[in-house]
């Protein structure tokens, strides 16, 4: 019998990406937090629990010692939707196998990896179940498995799901683990779970494998936010749910009172939070219960932070594909839902500031909450016309003046246990060329003009975290749900944050300059990035420095430069 008091445990986070749960840095998923809480609840002292991300193991190989020496190695990971990530690289199956071979103690793995593993983490692939040479695979909830395993003296466990009391307790008790995340404290966003499961049964999706929706009551989630903020977390995303509007209801219809308790409770216990975003919202809920949904959307927009996105899983605008894959929303219904979110939540913070009713000039912040659209290709029944229908849907949204925060187009991954597993990746592979052409067209014809509408020149994005250099530019993003990628002229110091003003738009990214840009200090590249400032004007600005005020620079441009520039730092300029 192993005494929990003396047990050493290493948790390795290989990252997760599920339809309704994200955990690639800067996100931390619920898995390591809950598992750490379950370990503490089972009697393992906090200081005997070590947490590493897979990227830390790659960057600092000495940490493999912790994999080797722990009495219990817990691996958490699994990708059930494919994607490309800037903040981290998910563990590949070979790396996970190496962990099992390296570990001297007992090994357990869990998370969505239980649904299957592909040859690599990519779209248009098929997956199969594989234990990757671990002693145990948690086929139920990994946090329940680890609790029961420790309780049994590392002998074994029954696969089971945890209950609401357990998750409420473990979520709070495991909050301490965030301090061991390499991104802690400033560049870390905690994914919050409000429910699991789904009332619908789309053919490709792993979420129904969790059954019908079950909700965590508001005090459970709010208590967790309280604990996480005590450990320095300031950024939150309510992303672990199939449909935020259904929160606390009967599984399908909205319950605005529960949403109010959730959102206002979070604001109360974490008044200094810097990000509060969400992820999934089901458009069918909006169409079927429009009034309650409007109220729910208003509540969210009153409490969230700007730039929030409600991801709509339209998946296909083609009725044949919808029919064959049990998709629950038609293109027309999704359009109505897009309209309603725009009407209720598409406002910008300055629209509701004290100067309400006064013309505040050009927009200065991102809208509070906008829809995003997910489109999925390679589904059963897909044909050439499917691509045209999808494009037409997006074009209509643009032509009728509405905003989408982002369009996510991807190819299906077929998992065992979902209806797509028979079809596999065959259709996706057959349509690869078609998919590529269509994707480029959407990027050029819809994404870019839409981005100009959502974030016109002069929009300020506070706290952009600078991540990497490329082609003489610095790229960074805000923390939040689907943050915009921002390119800034010049190579600036990385791993710090700056405020930027948007000056130009690419297909899926914007160009920005530091905000406000100091005329006495700005580089030529930064000055010429501002609309209306060419090489000559920029040259004149530099030559005639310093300036006491922006007016001294006597700039003749069609643009209102006060949106971008200031004149300070005279001592620097001299
Ligand atoms: S509505 Fe469909 S895609 Fe969305 S979570 Fe439910 S089953 Fe998955």
Coordinates of C-alpha atoms and ligand atoms in Angstrom, one line a residue:
X1 CA 0.0 0.0 0.0
X2 CA 1.5 3.4 -1.0
X3 CA 0.9 6.2 1.4
X4 CA -0.4 9.3 -0.4
X5 CA 1.6 11.5 2.0
X6 CA 4.9 10.1 0.5
X7 CA 3.8 9.9 -3.1
X8 CA 5.5 12.0 -5.7
X9 CA 3.5 12.8 -8.8
X10 CA 4.5 14.4 -12.1
X11 CA 1.8 15.7 -14.4
X12 CA 2.8 16.3 -18.0
X13 CA 0.5 18.5 -20.1
X14 CA 0.6 17.5 -23.7
X15 CA -2.3 20.0 -24.4
X16 CA -5.8 19.4 -25.5
X17 CA -8.0 20.7 -28.3
X18 CA -11.6 19.5 -28.2
X19 CA -14.7 20.9 -29.8
X20 CA -15.5 22.6 -26.5
X21 CA -12.3 22.7 -24.5
X22 CA -9.0 24.3 -25.3
X23 CA -5.7 23.9 -23.6
X24 CA -2.7 24.9 -25.8
X25 CA -0.7 27.7 -24.2
X26 CA -1.4 30.5 -23.4
X27 CA -4.5 28.4 -22.3
X28 CA -4.4 26.0 -19.5
X29 CA -7.2 23.4 -19.7
X30 CA -9.2 22.1 -16.8
X31 CA -7.5 18.7 -16.8
X32 CA -4.2 19.5 -15.0
X33 CA -6.1 21.8 -12.5
X34 CA -8.8 19.2 -11.7
X35 CA -6.2 16.3 -11.5
X36 CA -4.0 18.3 -9.1
X37 CA -7.1 19.0 -7.0
X38 CA -8.1 15.3 -7.0
X39 CA -4.5 14.4 -5.9
X40 CA -4.6 16.9 -3.0
X41 CA -8.1 15.6 -2.0
X42 CA -6.7 12.0 -2.0
X43 CA -4.0 13.1 0.4
X44 CA -1.0 13.9 -1.8
X45 CA 0.9 17.0 -0.4
X46 CA 0.9 19.9 -2.8
X47 CA 4.7 20.2 -2.8
X48 CA 5.0 16.6 -4.1
X49 CA 3.0 17.4 -7.2
X50 CA 5.1 18.7 -10.2
X51 CA 3.6 20.0 -13.4
X52 CA 5.3 20.4 -16.7
X53 CA 4.1 21.3 -20.2
X54 CA 5.4 19.2 -23.1
X55 CA 7.2 22.3 -24.4
X56 CA 9.1 22.7 -21.2
X57 CA 10.3 19.1 -21.4
X58 CA 11.5 19.8 -24.9
X59 CA 13.2 23.1 -24.0
X60 CA 14.8 21.9 -20.8
X61 CA 15.5 18.1 -21.1
X62 CA 16.7 18.0 -17.5
X63 CA 13.0 17.9 -16.5
X64 CA 12.7 14.5 -17.9
X65 CA 14.2 13.5 -14.6
X66 CA 10.8 14.3 -13.1
X67 CA 9.1 11.9 -15.6
X68 CA 11.6 9.2 -14.6
X69 CA 11.6 9.5 -10.9
X70 CA 7.9 10.2 -10.0
X71 CA 6.0 7.4 -8.2
X72 CA 3.1 8.3 -10.5
X73 CA 3.3 9.9 -13.9
X74 CA 0.1 11.4 -15.2
X75 CA 0.0 12.3 -18.9
X76 CA -2.9 14.6 -20.1
X77 CA -3.5 15.3 -23.7
X78 CA -5.4 14.6 -26.9
X79 CA -6.5 16.5 -30.0
X80 CA -10.0 15.9 -31.3
X81 CA -10.0 18.9 -33.5
X82 CA -6.8 19.7 -35.4
X83 CA -5.3 23.2 -35.5
X84 CA -2.0 25.1 -35.8
X85 CA -0.9 26.8 -32.7
X86 CA 1.5 29.7 -32.0
X87 CA 1.7 29.3 -28.2
X88 CA 2.8 25.7 -28.0
X89 CA 3.2 22.4 -29.9
X90 CA 1.0 19.5 -28.8
X91 CA 2.7 16.3 -27.8
X92 CA 3.1 13.8 -30.7
X93 CA 2.4 10.1 -30.1
X94 CA 6.1 9.2 -30.1
X95 CA 6.8 11.7 -27.4
X96 CA 4.1 10.3 -25.2
X97 CA 5.4 6.7 -25.7
X98 CA 8.8 8.0 -24.7
X99 CA 7.3 9.2 -21.4
X100 CA 5.9 5.7 -20.7
X101 CA 9.3 4.2 -21.4
X102 CA 11.2 6.7 -19.3
X103 CA 8.9 6.6 -16.3
X104 CA 10.0 4.2 -13.5
X105 CA 6.8 4.6 -11.5
X106 CA 3.1 3.9 -12.4
X107 CA 1.8 5.6 -15.5
X108 CA -1.7 6.9 -16.2
X109 CA -2.9 8.8 -19.1
X110 CA -6.2 10.6 -19.7
X111 CA -8.0 13.5 -21.3
X112 CA -9.4 13.3 -24.9
X113 CA -6.5 11.0 -25.8
X114 CA -8.9 8.3 -24.7
X115 CA -10.9 9.0 -27.8
X116 CA -8.1 8.0 -30.2
X117 CA -4.7 8.9 -31.5
X118 CA -3.7 9.6 -35.1
X119 CA -0.3 9.1 -36.7
X120 CA 0.2 12.8 -36.2
X121 CA -1.9 15.8 -35.0
X122 CA -3.4 16.9 -38.3
X123 CA -6.7 17.3 -40.2
X124 CA -8.1 14.8 -42.7
X125 CA -6.7 11.9 -40.6
X126 CA -8.2 8.8 -39.0
X127 CA -7.5 7.8 -35.5
X128 CA -7.5 4.7 -33.4
X129 CA -7.4 3.9 -29.7
X130 CA -3.9 3.3 -28.4
X131 CA -2.5 3.1 -24.9
X132 CA 0.9 4.4 -26.1
X133 CA 2.5 1.9 -23.6
X134 CA 1.0 3.5 -20.5
X135 CA 0.0 1.2 -17.6
X136 CA -3.5 2.8 -17.4
X137 CA -5.7 4.8 -19.6
X138 CA -8.6 6.7 -17.9
X139 CA -11.7 5.8 -20.0
X140 CA -13.9 7.9 -17.8
X141 CA -12.8 11.2 -16.1
X142 CA -9.1 11.3 -15.6
X143 CA -9.4 13.3 -12.4
X144 CA -11.7 10.6 -10.9
X145 CA -9.3 7.9 -12.1
X146 CA -6.3 9.6 -10.5
X147 CA -8.2 10.1 -7.2
X148 CA -9.3 6.4 -7.1
X149 CA -5.9 5.2 -8.2
X150 CA -4.2 7.0 -5.3
X151 CA -6.9 5.8 -2.9
X152 CA -6.3 2.2 -4.0
X153 CA -2.5 2.5 -3.3
X154 CA -1.8 2.6 -7.1
X155 CA -3.5 -0.7 -7.7
X156 CA -6.2 0.4 -10.1
X157 CA -9.5 2.1 -10.5
X158 CA -12.9 1.7 -12.1
X159 CA -13.6 4.0 -15.0
X160 CA -16.2 6.5 -13.9
X161 CA -17.2 10.1 -14.2
X162 CA -16.8 12.5 -11.4
X163 CA -19.8 14.2 -9.8
X164 CA -20.6 17.9 -9.2
X165 CA -19.4 17.9 -5.6
X166 CA -16.1 16.4 -6.6
X167 CA -15.5 18.8 -9.5
X168 CA -16.4 21.8 -7.3
X169 CA -13.9 20.7 -4.7
X170 CA -11.1 19.6 -7.1
X171 CA -11.3 22.7 -9.2
X172 CA -10.6 24.9 -6.2
X173 CA -8.1 22.7 -4.6
X174 CA -6.1 22.3 -7.8
X175 CA -5.9 26.0 -8.7
X176 CA -2.4 26.2 -7.1
X177 CA -0.9 24.2 -10.1
X178 CA -1.2 27.3 -12.4
X179 CA 1.9 28.7 -10.6
X180 CA 4.0 26.0 -12.2
X181 CA 2.8 26.9 -15.7
X182 CA 5.6 28.6 -17.8
X183 CA 3.2 31.3 -18.8
X184 CA 2.2 32.2 -15.2
X185 CA 1.1 34.8 -14.2
X186 CA 0.8 37.4 -16.9
X187 CA 0.4 35.4 -20.1
X188 CA -1.9 32.6 -19.0
X189 CA -5.6 32.2 -19.6
X190 CA -7.7 29.6 -17.7
X191 CA -10.3 27.7 -19.6
X192 CA -13.4 27.4 -17.4
X193 CA -15.9 24.6 -17.6
X194 CA -19.6 25.3 -17.2
X195 CA -21.0 22.1 -18.7
X196 CA -20.2 19.0 -20.6
X197 CA -22.1 17.0 -23.2
X198 CA -24.5 18.1 -25.8
X199 CA -28.2 17.7 -26.6
X200 CA -27.4 17.3 -30.3
X201 CA -25.6 14.5 -32.2
X202 CA -23.5 15.9 -35.0
X203 CA -21.8 13.1 -36.9
X204 CA -18.2 14.2 -36.4
X205 CA -18.3 15.5 -32.9
X206 CA -16.8 13.9 -29.7
X207 CA -18.9 16.1 -27.4
X208 CA -22.0 13.8 -27.3
X209 CA -19.6 11.1 -26.0
X210 CA -20.0 13.0 -22.7
X211 CA -23.8 12.4 -22.9
X212 CA -26.5 14.9 -22.5
X213 CA -25.5 18.3 -21.0
X214 CA -24.7 18.5 -17.3
X215 CA -24.0 21.9 -15.7
X216 CA -21.8 23.1 -13.0
X217 CA -23.9 25.4 -10.8
X218 CA -22.8 29.1 -10.6
X219 CA -21.2 28.8 -7.1
X220 CA -19.0 25.9 -8.3
X221 CA -17.5 28.0 -11.3
X222 CA -17.4 31.2 -9.3
X223 CA -15.5 29.5 -6.4
X224 CA -13.0 28.2 -8.9
X225 CA -12.5 31.7 -10.4
X226 CA -12.0 33.0 -6.9
X227 CA -9.3 30.4 -6.2
X228 CA -7.6 30.9 -9.5
X229 CA -7.5 34.7 -9.1
X230 CA -5.9 34.1 -5.6
X231 CA -3.1 32.4 -7.5
X232 CA -2.7 35.3 -9.9
X233 CA -4.8 34.4 -12.9
X234 CA -6.3 37.5 -14.5
X235 CA -7.5 36.0 -17.8
X236 CA -10.5 33.6 -18.1
X237 CA -12.4 32.0 -20.9
X238 CA -15.7 30.3 -20.3
X239 CA -14.9 27.8 -23.1
X240 CA -15.6 24.4 -21.8
X241 CA -19.2 24.0 -22.9
X242 CA -21.1 23.2 -26.1
X243 CA -23.5 26.2 -25.7
X244 CA -23.1 29.0 -23.2
X245 CA -26.6 30.2 -23.8
X246 CA -28.0 26.8 -22.6
X247 CA -26.2 27.2 -19.3
X248 CA -28.2 26.2 -16.3
X249 CA -31.3 25.4 -18.2
X250 CA -33.0 22.2 -19.3
X251 CA -30.2 21.3 -21.7
X252 CA -31.5 23.2 -24.6
X253 CA -33.5 26.4 -23.6
X254 CA -31.6 29.4 -22.2
X255 CA -31.8 30.4 -18.5
X256 CA -30.8 34.0 -18.3
X257 CA -31.0 34.0 -14.5
X258 CA -28.3 31.3 -14.3
X259 CA -26.1 33.3 -16.8
X260 CA -26.5 36.4 -14.7
X261 CA -25.5 34.6 -11.5
X262 CA -22.5 33.1 -13.3
X263 CA -21.2 36.3 -14.9
X264 CA -21.9 38.7 -12.1
X265 CA -20.5 36.2 -9.6
X266 CA -17.3 36.0 -11.6
X267 CA -17.0 39.8 -11.7
X268 CA -17.6 40.0 -8.0
X269 CA -14.8 37.6 -6.9
X270 CA -12.4 38.8 -9.6
X271 CA -13.0 42.5 -10.0
X272 CA -9.5 43.0 -11.5
X273 CA -9.8 40.4 -14.1
X274 CA -8.4 41.5 -17.5
X275 CA -10.1 39.1 -19.8
X276 CA -13.5 37.4 -19.6
X277 CA -14.4 35.7 -22.9
X278 CA -16.4 32.7 -23.9
X279 CA -16.2 30.2 -26.8
X280 CA -19.2 28.2 -28.0
X281 CA -22.8 29.3 -28.6
X282 CA -25.3 27.2 -30.5
X283 CA -27.2 29.3 -33.1
X284 CA -30.1 27.0 -32.9
X285 CA -30.7 28.1 -29.3
X286 CA -31.0 31.7 -30.5
X287 CA -33.4 30.9 -33.3
X288 CA -35.6 28.7 -31.1
X289 CA -35.7 31.0 -28.1
X290 CA -35.0 34.4 -29.5
X291 CA -36.2 36.5 -26.6
X292 CA -34.5 34.6 -23.8
X293 CA -31.4 34.4 -25.9
X294 CA -31.4 38.1 -26.5
X295 CA -31.5 38.6 -22.8
X296 CA -28.7 36.1 -22.2
X297 CA -26.5 37.7 -24.9
X298 CA -27.1 41.2 -23.3
X299 CA -26.0 39.8 -19.9
X300 CA -22.8 38.4 -21.4
X301 CA -22.0 41.7 -23.2
X302 CA -22.5 43.7 -20.0
X303 CA -20.0 41.5 -18.1
X304 CA -17.4 40.3 -20.6
X305 CA -14.3 42.2 -22.0
X306 CA -14.2 43.5 -25.6
X307 CA -13.2 41.3 -28.5
X308 CA -15.3 38.3 -27.3
X309 CA -16.4 35.7 -29.8
X310 CA -19.3 33.4 -29.8
X311 CA -18.3 30.5 -32.1
X312 CA -21.2 29.2 -34.1
X313 CA -20.9 25.7 -35.4
X314 CA -22.7 26.1 -38.7
X315 CA -20.3 23.5 -40.2
X316 CA -22.1 23.5 -43.6
X317 CA -24.5 25.7 -45.4
X318 CA -25.4 22.8 -47.7
X319 CA -28.8 21.2 -46.8
X320 CA -27.6 17.8 -48.1
X321 CA -24.5 17.8 -45.9
X322 CA -26.7 19.0 -43.0
X323 CA -29.1 16.2 -43.5
X324 CA -26.5 13.4 -43.8
X325 CA -24.6 14.5 -40.7
X326 CA -27.4 15.5 -38.3
X327 CA -26.3 19.1 -38.3
X328 CA -28.8 21.1 -36.4
X329 CA -28.8 24.5 -37.9
X330 CA -29.6 25.7 -41.4
X331 CA -27.8 28.6 -43.2
X332 CA -30.9 30.8 -42.8
X333 CA -31.2 30.0 -39.1
X334 CA -27.5 30.7 -38.6
X335 CA -27.9 34.0 -40.5
X336 CA -30.7 35.0 -38.1
X337 CA -28.5 34.2 -35.1
X338 CA -25.6 36.2 -36.6
X339 CA -28.0 39.2 -36.9
X340 CA -29.3 38.9 -33.3
X341 CA -25.8 38.7 -31.7
X342 CA -24.8 41.7 -33.8
X343 CA -27.8 43.6 -32.6
X344 CA -27.5 42.8 -28.9
X345 CA -23.7 42.6 -28.4
X346 CA -22.0 44.2 -31.4
X347 CA -21.5 47.5 -29.6
X348 CA -18.2 48.9 -28.7
X349 CA -17.4 50.1 -25.1
X350 CA -17.2 53.7 -26.2
X351 CA -20.8 53.5 -27.5
X352 CA -21.9 53.1 -23.9
X353 CA -19.5 55.4 -22.1
X354 CA -20.6 58.5 -20.2
X355 CA -20.7 60.4 -23.4
X356 CA -23.5 58.2 -24.7
X357 CA -25.5 60.0 -27.3
X358 CA -22.4 62.1 -28.3
X359 CA -20.5 61.3 -31.5
X360 CA -17.4 59.7 -30.1
X361 CA -15.6 59.7 -33.4
X362 CA -14.1 56.6 -34.9
X363 CA -14.4 53.3 -33.0
X364 CA -11.6 52.8 -30.5
X365 CA -12.1 49.3 -29.2
X366 CA -13.3 45.9 -30.5
X367 CA -17.0 45.1 -30.3
X368 CA -18.1 43.4 -27.1
X369 CA -19.3 40.1 -28.6
X370 CA -19.5 39.0 -32.2
X371 CA -20.2 35.6 -33.8
X372 CA -17.5 33.5 -35.3
X373 CA -18.4 30.9 -37.9
X374 CA -17.0 27.3 -38.0
X375 CA -17.1 25.5 -41.3
X376 CA -16.1 21.9 -41.6
X377 CA -15.2 20.1 -44.8
X378 CA -15.0 16.4 -45.7
X379 CA -18.4 15.6 -44.1
X380 CA -20.7 12.9 -45.6
X381 CA -22.6 14.1 -48.7
X382 CA -20.1 16.9 -49.5
X383 CA -20.0 18.0 -53.1
X384 CA -18.6 20.8 -55.2
X385 CA -21.7 22.9 -54.6
X386 CA -21.2 22.7 -50.8
X387 CA -18.2 25.0 -51.2
X388 CA -20.2 27.5 -53.2
X389 CA -23.0 27.5 -50.7
X390 CA -20.7 28.1 -47.8
X391 CA -19.0 31.0 -49.6
X392 CA -22.4 32.5 -50.5
X393 CA -23.5 32.3 -46.8
X394 CA -20.5 34.3 -45.7
X395 CA -20.9 36.8 -48.6
X396 CA -24.5 37.4 -47.5
X397 CA -23.4 38.2 -43.9
X398 CA -20.9 40.7 -45.3
X399 CA -23.3 42.3 -47.9
X400 CA -26.0 42.8 -45.3
X401 CA -23.7 44.8 -43.1
X402 CA -23.1 42.4 -40.2
X403 CA -19.9 41.5 -38.5
X404 CA -18.2 38.2 -37.9
X405 CA -15.2 38.1 -35.6
X406 CA -13.6 35.2 -37.4
X407 CA -14.2 32.4 -39.9
X408 CA -12.7 29.1 -39.0
X409 CA -12.5 26.6 -41.9
X410 CA -11.1 23.2 -41.4
X411 CA -11.2 19.6 -42.5
X412 CA -12.7 16.8 -40.5
X413 CA -10.9 14.3 -38.2
X414 CA -12.8 11.1 -37.9
X415 CA -13.0 9.5 -34.4
X416 CA -14.1 6.1 -33.3
X417 CA -17.4 6.3 -31.7
X418 CA -18.6 9.1 -33.9
X419 CA -20.8 8.5 -37.0
X420 CA -18.0 9.8 -39.2
X421 CA -15.7 7.0 -38.3
X422 CA -17.1 4.9 -41.3
X423 CA -16.5 7.6 -43.8
X424 CA -13.2 8.5 -42.3
X425 CA -11.0 11.0 -44.1
X426 CA -11.9 9.8 -47.6
X427 CA -14.0 12.7 -48.7
X428 CA -11.6 15.3 -47.2
X429 CA -8.8 13.7 -49.1
X430 CA -10.7 13.6 -52.4
X431 CA -11.6 17.3 -52.1
X432 CA -8.2 18.6 -51.0
X433 CA -7.6 20.8 -54.0
X434 CA -11.1 22.2 -54.0
X435 CA -10.8 22.9 -50.3
X436 CA -7.5 24.8 -50.9
X437 CA -8.9 27.0 -53.7
X438 CA -12.1 27.8 -51.7
X439 CA -10.2 28.7 -48.6
X440 CA -8.0 31.1 -50.4
X441 CA -11.0 32.8 -51.9
X442 CA -12.8 33.2 -48.6
X443 CA -9.6 34.7 -47.1
X444 CA -9.3 37.2 -49.9
X445 CA -12.9 38.1 -50.6
X446 CA -14.5 37.9 -47.1
X447 CA -12.0 37.8 -44.3
X448 CA -10.1 40.9 -45.2
X449 CA -13.0 43.3 -45.7
X450 CA -14.7 41.8 -42.7
X451 CA -11.6 42.5 -40.6
X452 CA -11.7 46.1 -41.8
X453 CA -15.2 46.4 -40.6
X454 CA -14.5 44.8 -37.2
X455 CA -11.3 46.6 -36.5
X456 CA -11.1 49.8 -38.6
X457 CA -7.9 51.9 -38.6
X458 CA -7.6 53.5 -35.2
X459 CA -9.0 50.6 -33.2
X460 CA -6.9 50.2 -30.1
X461 CA -5.9 46.8 -28.9
X462 CA -4.5 47.0 -25.4
X463 CA -1.9 44.6 -24.0
X464 CA -0.8 42.9 -27.1
X465 CA 1.8 40.2 -26.1
X466 CA 4.8 40.2 -28.4
X467 CA 5.5 36.6 -29.4
X468 CA 7.9 36.3 -32.4
X469 CA 9.8 38.1 -35.1
X470 CA 9.3 37.5 -38.8
X471 CA 10.4 39.4 -41.9
X472 CA 11.6 42.4 -39.9
X473 CA 8.3 42.6 -38.0
X474 CA 7.2 41.7 -34.5
X475 CA 4.0 39.6 -34.2
X476 CA 1.8 39.4 -31.1
X477 CA -1.7 38.8 -29.8
X478 CA -3.9 39.8 -27.0
X479 CA -5.0 37.2 -24.5
X480 CA -8.5 36.0 -25.3
X481 CA -10.7 33.9 -27.5
X482 CA -9.4 33.8 -31.1
X483 CA -7.2 36.9 -30.7
X484 CA -6.2 38.9 -33.7
X485 CA -2.7 38.4 -34.9
X486 CA -1.0 41.8 -35.0
X487 CA 2.2 42.6 -37.0
X488 CA 4.2 45.6 -35.8
X489 CA 6.9 47.2 -37.9
X490 CA 10.5 46.5 -36.6
X491 CA 11.8 43.9 -34.3
X492 CA 10.8 44.8 -30.8
X493 CA 11.7 43.1 -27.5
X494 CA 9.6 39.9 -27.1
X495 CA 7.7 38.6 -24.1
X496 CA 6.3 42.0 -23.1
X497 CA 3.0 43.7 -23.8
X498 CA 2.2 47.0 -25.6
X499 CA -1.0 48.8 -26.6
X500 CA -1.3 49.1 -30.4
X501 CA -3.5 51.0 -32.8
X502 CA -4.7 49.1 -36.0
X503 CA -3.4 50.8 -39.2
X504 CA -3.9 48.1 -41.9
X505 CA -5.4 44.7 -42.6
X506 CA -4.2 41.4 -44.0
X507 CA -6.5 38.3 -44.6
X508 CA -6.4 37.2 -41.0
X509 CA -4.1 39.6 -39.3
X510 CA -3.8 43.4 -38.8
X511 CA -0.8 45.7 -38.9
X512 CA -0.5 47.9 -35.8
X513 CA 1.7 50.6 -34.4
X514 CA 2.4 51.2 -30.8
X515 CA -0.3 53.3 -29.3
X516 CA 0.0 56.2 -29.0
X517 CA 2.9 56.6 -31.3
X518 CA 5.3 59.3 -30.2
X519 CA 6.2 61.6 -33.1
X520 CA 9.5 62.3 -31.3
X521 CA 10.5 58.7 -31.1
X522 CA 8.7 56.7 -33.9
X523 CA 10.7 54.8 -36.6
X524 CA 10.3 55.5 -40.3
X525 CA 8.6 52.1 -40.6
X526 CA 6.1 52.9 -37.9
X527 CA 5.3 56.3 -39.3
X528 CA 4.8 55.0 -42.9
X529 CA 2.5 52.3 -41.6
X530 CA 0.0 55.0 -40.6
X531 CA -2.6 55.5 -43.3
X532 CA -1.9 58.7 -45.3
X533 CA 1.8 59.0 -44.2
X534 CA 4.2 58.2 -47.1
X535 CA 8.0 58.2 -47.1
X536 CA 8.2 61.9 -47.7
X537 CA 6.0 62.9 -44.8
X538 CA 7.6 60.4 -42.5
X539 CA 11.0 61.8 -43.5
X540 CA 9.9 65.4 -42.8
X541 CA 8.6 64.3 -39.4
X542 CA 11.9 62.7 -38.5
X543 CA 14.0 65.7 -39.7
X544 CA 11.9 68.4 -38.0
X545 CA 11.9 66.7 -34.5
X546 CA 11.4 67.5 -31.7
X547 CA 7.7 68.6 -31.4
X548 CA 6.0 70.0 -28.3
X549 CA 2.6 69.0 -29.6
X550 CA 1.2 67.0 -32.5
X551 CA -0.1 70.2 -34.1
X552 CA 3.5 71.5 -34.3
X553 CA 4.3 68.8 -36.8
X554 CA 1.9 70.5 -39.2
X555 CA 0.9 67.3 -40.9
X556 CA -1.4 67.4 -43.9
X557 CA -3.1 64.0 -44.2
X558 CA -6.7 62.9 -44.8
X559 CA -6.6 60.9 -41.7
X560 CA -7.3 62.2 -38.2
X561 CA -3.8 61.5 -36.7
X562 CA -4.9 62.1 -33.2
X563 CA -6.2 58.5 -33.3
X564 CA -2.6 57.3 -33.5
X565 CA 0.0 59.8 -32.4
X566 CA 1.2 61.9 -29.6
X567 CA 4.2 64.1 -29.0
X568 CA 6.2 63.4 -25.9
X569 CA 9.6 62.1 -24.9
X570 CA 11.3 65.3 -25.9
X571 CA 14.3 64.5 -23.9
X572 CA 14.6 61.2 -25.8
X573 CA 14.3 62.9 -29.2
X574 CA 16.9 65.6 -28.6
Ligands
LIG1 S1 -24.1 20.9 -31.5 FE1 -23.0 19.3 -32.7 S2 -20.9 20.1 -33.0 FE2 -21.8 21.3 -31.3 S3 -21.2 20.3 -29.5 FE3 -23.2 19.5 -30.0 S4 -22.8 17.6 -31.2 FE4 -20.9 18.8 -31.1

